mmCIF file with all atom_site columns, C-alpha atoms in Angstrom:
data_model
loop_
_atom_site.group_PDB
_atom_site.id
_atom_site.type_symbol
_atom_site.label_atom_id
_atom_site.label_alt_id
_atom_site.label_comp_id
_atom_site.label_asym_id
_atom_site.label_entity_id
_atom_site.label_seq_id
_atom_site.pdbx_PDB_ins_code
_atom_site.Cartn_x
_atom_site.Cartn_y
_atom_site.Cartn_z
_atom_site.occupancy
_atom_site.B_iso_or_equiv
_atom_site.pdbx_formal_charge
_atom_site.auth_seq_id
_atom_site.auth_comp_id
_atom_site.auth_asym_id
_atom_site.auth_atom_id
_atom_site.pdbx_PDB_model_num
ATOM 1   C CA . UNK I 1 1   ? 71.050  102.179 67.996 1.00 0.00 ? 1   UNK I CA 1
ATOM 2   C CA . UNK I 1 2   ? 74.398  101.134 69.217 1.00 0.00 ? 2   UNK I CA 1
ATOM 3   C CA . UNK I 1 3   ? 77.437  100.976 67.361 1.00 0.00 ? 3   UNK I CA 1
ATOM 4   C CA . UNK I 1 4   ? 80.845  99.763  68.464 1.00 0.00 ? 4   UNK I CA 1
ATOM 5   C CA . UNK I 1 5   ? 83.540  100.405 65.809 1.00 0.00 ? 5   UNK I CA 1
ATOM 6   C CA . UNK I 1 6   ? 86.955  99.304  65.979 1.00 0.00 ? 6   UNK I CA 1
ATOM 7   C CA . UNK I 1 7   ? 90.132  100.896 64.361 1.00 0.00 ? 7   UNK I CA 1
ATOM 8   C CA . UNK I 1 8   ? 93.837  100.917 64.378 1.00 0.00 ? 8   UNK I CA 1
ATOM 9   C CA . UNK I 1 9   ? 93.841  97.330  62.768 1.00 0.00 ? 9   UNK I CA 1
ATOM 10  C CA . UNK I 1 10  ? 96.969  96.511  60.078 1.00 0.00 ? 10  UNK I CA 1
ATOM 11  C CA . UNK I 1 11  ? 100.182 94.188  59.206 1.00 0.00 ? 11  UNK I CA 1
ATOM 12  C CA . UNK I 1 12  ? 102.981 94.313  61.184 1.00 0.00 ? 12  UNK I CA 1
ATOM 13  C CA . UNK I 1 13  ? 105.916 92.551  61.669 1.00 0.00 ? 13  UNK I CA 1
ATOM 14  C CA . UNK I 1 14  ? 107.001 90.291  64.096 1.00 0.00 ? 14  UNK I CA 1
ATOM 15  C CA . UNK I 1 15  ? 107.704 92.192  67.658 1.00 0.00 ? 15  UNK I CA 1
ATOM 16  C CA . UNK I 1 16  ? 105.826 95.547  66.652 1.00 0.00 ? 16  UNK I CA 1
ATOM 17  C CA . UNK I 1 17  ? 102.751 97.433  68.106 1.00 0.00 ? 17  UNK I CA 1
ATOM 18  C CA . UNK I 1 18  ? 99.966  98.050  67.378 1.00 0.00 ? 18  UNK I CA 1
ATOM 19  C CA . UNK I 1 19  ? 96.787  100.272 69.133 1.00 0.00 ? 19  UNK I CA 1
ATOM 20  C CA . UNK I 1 20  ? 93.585  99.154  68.278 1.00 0.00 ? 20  UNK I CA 1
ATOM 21  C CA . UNK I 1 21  ? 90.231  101.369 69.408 1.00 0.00 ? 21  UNK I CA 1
ATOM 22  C CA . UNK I 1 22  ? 86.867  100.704 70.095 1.00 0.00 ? 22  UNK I CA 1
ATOM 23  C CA . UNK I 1 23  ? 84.335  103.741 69.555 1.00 0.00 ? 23  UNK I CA 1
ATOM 24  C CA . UNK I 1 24  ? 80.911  103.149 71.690 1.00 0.00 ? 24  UNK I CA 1
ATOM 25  C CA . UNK I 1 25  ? 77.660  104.714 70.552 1.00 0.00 ? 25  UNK I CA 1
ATOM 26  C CA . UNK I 1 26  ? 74.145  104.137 71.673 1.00 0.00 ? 26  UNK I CA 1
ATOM 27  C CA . UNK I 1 27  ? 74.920  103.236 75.109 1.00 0.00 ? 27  UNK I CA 1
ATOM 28  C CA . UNK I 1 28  ? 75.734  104.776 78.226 1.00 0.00 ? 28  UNK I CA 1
ATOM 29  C CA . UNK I 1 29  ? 79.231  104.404 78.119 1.00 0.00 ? 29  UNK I CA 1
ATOM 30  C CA . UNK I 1 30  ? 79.802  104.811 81.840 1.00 0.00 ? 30  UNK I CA 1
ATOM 31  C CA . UNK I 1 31  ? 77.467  101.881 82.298 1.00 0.00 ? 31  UNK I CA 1
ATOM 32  C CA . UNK I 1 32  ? 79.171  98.739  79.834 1.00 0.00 ? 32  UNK I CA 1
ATOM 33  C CA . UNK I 1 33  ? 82.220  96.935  80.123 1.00 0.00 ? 33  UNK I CA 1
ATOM 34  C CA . UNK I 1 34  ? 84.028  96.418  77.227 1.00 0.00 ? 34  UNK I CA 1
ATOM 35  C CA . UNK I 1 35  ? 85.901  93.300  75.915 1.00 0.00 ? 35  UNK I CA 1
ATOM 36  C CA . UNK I 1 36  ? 88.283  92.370  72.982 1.00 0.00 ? 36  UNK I CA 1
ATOM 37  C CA . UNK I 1 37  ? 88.326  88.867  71.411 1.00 0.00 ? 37  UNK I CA 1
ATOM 38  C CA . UNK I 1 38  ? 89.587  87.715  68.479 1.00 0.00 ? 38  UNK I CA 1
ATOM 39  C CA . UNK I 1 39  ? 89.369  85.098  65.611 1.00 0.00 ? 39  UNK I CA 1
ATOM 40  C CA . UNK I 1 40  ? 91.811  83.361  63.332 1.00 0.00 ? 40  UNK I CA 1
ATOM 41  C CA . UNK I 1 41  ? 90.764  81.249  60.594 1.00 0.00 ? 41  UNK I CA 1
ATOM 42  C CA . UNK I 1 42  ? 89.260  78.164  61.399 1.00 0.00 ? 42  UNK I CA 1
ATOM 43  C CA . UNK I 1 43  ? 89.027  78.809  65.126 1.00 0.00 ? 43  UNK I CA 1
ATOM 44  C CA . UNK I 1 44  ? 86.697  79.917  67.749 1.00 0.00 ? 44  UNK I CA 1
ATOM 45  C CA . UNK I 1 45  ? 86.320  83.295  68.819 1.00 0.00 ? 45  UNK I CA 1
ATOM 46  C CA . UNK I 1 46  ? 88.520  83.897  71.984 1.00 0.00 ? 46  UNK I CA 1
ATOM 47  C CA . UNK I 1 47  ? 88.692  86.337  74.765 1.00 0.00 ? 47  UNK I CA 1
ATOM 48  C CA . UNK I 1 48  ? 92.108  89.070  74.877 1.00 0.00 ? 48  UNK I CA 1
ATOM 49  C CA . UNK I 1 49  ? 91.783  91.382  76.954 1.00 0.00 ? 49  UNK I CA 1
ATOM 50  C CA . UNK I 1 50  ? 88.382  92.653  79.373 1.00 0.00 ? 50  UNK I CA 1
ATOM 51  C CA . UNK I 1 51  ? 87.538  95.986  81.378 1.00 0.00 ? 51  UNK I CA 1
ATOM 52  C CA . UNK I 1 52  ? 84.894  96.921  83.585 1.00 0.00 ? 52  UNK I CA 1
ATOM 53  C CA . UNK I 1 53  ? 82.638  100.373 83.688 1.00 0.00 ? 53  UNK I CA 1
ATOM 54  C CA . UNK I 1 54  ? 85.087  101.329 86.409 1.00 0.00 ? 54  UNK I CA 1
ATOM 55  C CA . UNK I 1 55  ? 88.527  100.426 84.197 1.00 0.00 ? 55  UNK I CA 1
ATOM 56  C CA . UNK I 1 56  ? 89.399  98.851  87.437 1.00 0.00 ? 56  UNK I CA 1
ATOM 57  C CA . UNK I 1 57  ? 88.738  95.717  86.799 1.00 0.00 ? 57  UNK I CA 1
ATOM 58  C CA . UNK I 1 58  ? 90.735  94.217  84.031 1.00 0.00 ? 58  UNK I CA 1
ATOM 59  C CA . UNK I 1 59  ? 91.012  90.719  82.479 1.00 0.00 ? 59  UNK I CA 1
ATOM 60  C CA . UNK I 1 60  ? 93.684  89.189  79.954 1.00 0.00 ? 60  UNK I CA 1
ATOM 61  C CA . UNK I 1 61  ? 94.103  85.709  78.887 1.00 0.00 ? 61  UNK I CA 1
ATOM 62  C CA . UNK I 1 62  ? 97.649  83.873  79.226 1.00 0.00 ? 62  UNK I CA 1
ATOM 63  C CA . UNK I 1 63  ? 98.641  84.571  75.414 1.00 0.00 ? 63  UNK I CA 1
ATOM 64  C CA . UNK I 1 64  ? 98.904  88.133  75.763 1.00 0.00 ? 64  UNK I CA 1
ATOM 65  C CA . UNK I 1 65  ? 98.942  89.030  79.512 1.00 0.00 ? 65  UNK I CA 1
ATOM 66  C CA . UNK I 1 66  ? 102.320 91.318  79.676 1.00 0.00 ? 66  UNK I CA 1
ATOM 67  C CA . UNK I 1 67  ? 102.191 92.245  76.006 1.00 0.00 ? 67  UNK I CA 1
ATOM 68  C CA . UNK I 1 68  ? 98.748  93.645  75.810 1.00 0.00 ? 68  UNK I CA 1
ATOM 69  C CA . UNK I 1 69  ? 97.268  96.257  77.525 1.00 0.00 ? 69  UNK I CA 1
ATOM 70  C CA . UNK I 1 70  ? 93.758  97.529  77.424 1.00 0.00 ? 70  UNK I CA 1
ATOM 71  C CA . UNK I 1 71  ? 92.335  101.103 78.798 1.00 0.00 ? 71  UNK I CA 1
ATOM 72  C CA . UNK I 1 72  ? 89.541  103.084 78.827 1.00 0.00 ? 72  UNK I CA 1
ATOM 73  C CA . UNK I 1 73  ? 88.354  106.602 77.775 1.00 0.00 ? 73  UNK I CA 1
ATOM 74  C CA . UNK I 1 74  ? 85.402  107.320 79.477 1.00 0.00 ? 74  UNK I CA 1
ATOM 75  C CA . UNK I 1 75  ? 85.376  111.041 78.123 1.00 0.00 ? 75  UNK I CA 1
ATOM 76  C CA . UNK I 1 76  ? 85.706  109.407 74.444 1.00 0.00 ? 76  UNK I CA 1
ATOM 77  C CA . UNK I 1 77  ? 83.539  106.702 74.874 1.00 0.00 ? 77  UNK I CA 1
ATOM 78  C CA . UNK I 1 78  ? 86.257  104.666 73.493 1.00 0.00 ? 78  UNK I CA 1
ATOM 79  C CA . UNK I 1 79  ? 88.296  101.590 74.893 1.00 0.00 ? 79  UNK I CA 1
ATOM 80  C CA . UNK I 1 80  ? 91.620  100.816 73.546 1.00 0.00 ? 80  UNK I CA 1
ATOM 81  C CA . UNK I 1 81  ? 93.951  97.923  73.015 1.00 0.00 ? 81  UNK I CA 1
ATOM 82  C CA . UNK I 1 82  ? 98.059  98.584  73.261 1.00 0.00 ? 82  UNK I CA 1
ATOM 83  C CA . UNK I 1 83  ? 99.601  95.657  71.607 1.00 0.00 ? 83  UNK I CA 1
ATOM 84  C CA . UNK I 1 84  ? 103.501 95.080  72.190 1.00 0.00 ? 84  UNK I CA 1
ATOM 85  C CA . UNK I 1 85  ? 105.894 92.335  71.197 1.00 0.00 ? 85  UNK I CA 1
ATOM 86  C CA . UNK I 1 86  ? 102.869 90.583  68.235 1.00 0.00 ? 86  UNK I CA 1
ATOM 87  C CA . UNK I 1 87  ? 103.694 87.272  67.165 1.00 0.00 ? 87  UNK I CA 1
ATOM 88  C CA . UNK I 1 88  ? 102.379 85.693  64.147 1.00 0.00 ? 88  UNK I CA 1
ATOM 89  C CA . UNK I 1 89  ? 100.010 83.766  65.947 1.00 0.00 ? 89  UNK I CA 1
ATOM 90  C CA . UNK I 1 90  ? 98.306  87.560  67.288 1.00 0.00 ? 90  UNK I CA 1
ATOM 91  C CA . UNK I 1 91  ? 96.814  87.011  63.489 1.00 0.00 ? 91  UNK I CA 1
ATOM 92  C CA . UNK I 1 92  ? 93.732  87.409  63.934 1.00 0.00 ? 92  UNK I CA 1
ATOM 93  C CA . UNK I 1 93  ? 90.087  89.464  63.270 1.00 0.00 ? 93  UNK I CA 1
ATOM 94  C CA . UNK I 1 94  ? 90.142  91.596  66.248 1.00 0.00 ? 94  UNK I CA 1
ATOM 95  C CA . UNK I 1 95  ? 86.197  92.806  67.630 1.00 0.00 ? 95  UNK I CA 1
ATOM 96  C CA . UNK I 1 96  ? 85.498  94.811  70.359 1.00 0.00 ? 96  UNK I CA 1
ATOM 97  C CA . UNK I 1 97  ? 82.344  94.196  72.621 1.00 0.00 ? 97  UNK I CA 1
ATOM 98  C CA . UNK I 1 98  ? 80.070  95.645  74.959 1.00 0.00 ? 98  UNK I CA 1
ATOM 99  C CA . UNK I 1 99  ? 77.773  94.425  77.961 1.00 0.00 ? 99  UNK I CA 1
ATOM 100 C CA . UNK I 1 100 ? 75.662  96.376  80.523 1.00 0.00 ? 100 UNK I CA 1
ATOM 101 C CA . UNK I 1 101 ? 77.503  96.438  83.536 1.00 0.00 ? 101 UNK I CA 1
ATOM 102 C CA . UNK I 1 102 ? 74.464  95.877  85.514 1.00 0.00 ? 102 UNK I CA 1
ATOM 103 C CA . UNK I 1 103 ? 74.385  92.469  84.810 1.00 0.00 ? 103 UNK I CA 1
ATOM 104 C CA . UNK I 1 104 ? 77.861  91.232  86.464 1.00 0.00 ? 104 UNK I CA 1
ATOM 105 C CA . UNK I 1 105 ? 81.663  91.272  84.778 1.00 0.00 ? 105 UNK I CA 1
ATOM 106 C CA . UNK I 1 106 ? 82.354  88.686  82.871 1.00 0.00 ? 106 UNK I CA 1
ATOM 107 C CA . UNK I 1 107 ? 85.210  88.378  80.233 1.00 0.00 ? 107 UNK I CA 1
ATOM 108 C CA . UNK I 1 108 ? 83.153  85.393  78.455 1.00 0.00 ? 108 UNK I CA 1
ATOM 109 C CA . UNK I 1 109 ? 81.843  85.819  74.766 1.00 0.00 ? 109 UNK I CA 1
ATOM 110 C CA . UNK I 1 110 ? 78.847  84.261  75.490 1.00 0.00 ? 110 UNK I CA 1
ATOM 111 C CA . UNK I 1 111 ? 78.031  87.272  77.654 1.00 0.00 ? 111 UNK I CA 1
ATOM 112 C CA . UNK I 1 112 ? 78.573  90.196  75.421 1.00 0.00 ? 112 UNK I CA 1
ATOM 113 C CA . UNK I 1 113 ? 75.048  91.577  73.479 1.00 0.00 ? 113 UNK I CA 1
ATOM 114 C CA . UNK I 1 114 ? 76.853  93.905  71.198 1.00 0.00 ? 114 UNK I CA 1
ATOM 115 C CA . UNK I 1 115 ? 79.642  93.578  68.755 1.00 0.00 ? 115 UNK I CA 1
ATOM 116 C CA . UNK I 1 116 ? 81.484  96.019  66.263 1.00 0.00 ? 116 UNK I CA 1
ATOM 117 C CA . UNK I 1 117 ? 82.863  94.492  62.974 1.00 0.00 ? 117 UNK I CA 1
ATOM 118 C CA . UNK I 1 118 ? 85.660  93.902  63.970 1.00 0.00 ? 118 UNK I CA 1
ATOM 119 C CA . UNK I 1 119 ? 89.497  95.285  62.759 1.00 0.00 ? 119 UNK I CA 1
ATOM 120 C CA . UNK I 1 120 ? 92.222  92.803  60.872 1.00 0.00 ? 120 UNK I CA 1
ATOM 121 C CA . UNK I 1 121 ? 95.756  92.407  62.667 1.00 0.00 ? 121 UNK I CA 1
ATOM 122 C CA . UNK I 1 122 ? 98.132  90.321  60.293 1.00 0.00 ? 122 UNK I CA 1
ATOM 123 C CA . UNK I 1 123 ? 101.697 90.064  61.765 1.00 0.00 ? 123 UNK I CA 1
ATOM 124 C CA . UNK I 1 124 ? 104.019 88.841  59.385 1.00 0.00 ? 124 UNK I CA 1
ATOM 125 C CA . UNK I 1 125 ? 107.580 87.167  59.720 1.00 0.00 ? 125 UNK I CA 1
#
């Protein structure tokens, strides 16, 4: 059965940091690539931060590229997710997510089988 389980979640304030993890289970961890995505109330799940099997392929989106950084454990089975400088607007339900790296990278929801339950970040001002 897989499992992905995310920790490290909190409030913050405004400008802290924050490490979130992602625990894999179930799967050959060597073989996924792992994403992060997160969802504020009332909007659509979006894409952070991406990594390949490899860790050397790695995607952010705009909001957090140079304030976010995400690595990979492989010994662990466990992805993590530096966040530096959070804003208010890094509010959010943060999930990791897993896909079998046989089928292509992609840093796309829509393309990611298995979730965890994802981890609350609430930065305050």
């Amino acid at each position: 059965q897989v499992q992905l389980v995310e920790s490290g979640g909190g409030l913050v304030q405004v400008g802290g940091s924050l490490r979130l993890s992602c625990t894999v289970s179930g799967l050959k961890f060597d073989d996924v690539n792992v994403g992060w995505f997160r969802q504020a109330p009332g909007k659509e799940r979006e894409r952070v931060a991406c990594i390949n099997w490899t860790g050397l392929s790695i995607t952010y989106s705009d909001s957090v590229k140079g304030r976010f950084t995400i690595s990979r454990d492989n010994s662990k089975n466990t992805v993590f997710l530096q966040m530096n400088a959070l804003a208010p607007e890094d509010t959010a339900m943060y999930y990791c997510a897993a896909q079998n790296a046989w089928r292509g990278y992609y840093c796309d929801r829509n393309k990611y089988t298995d979730w965890g339950q994802g981890t609350q970040v609430t930065v305050s001002s």
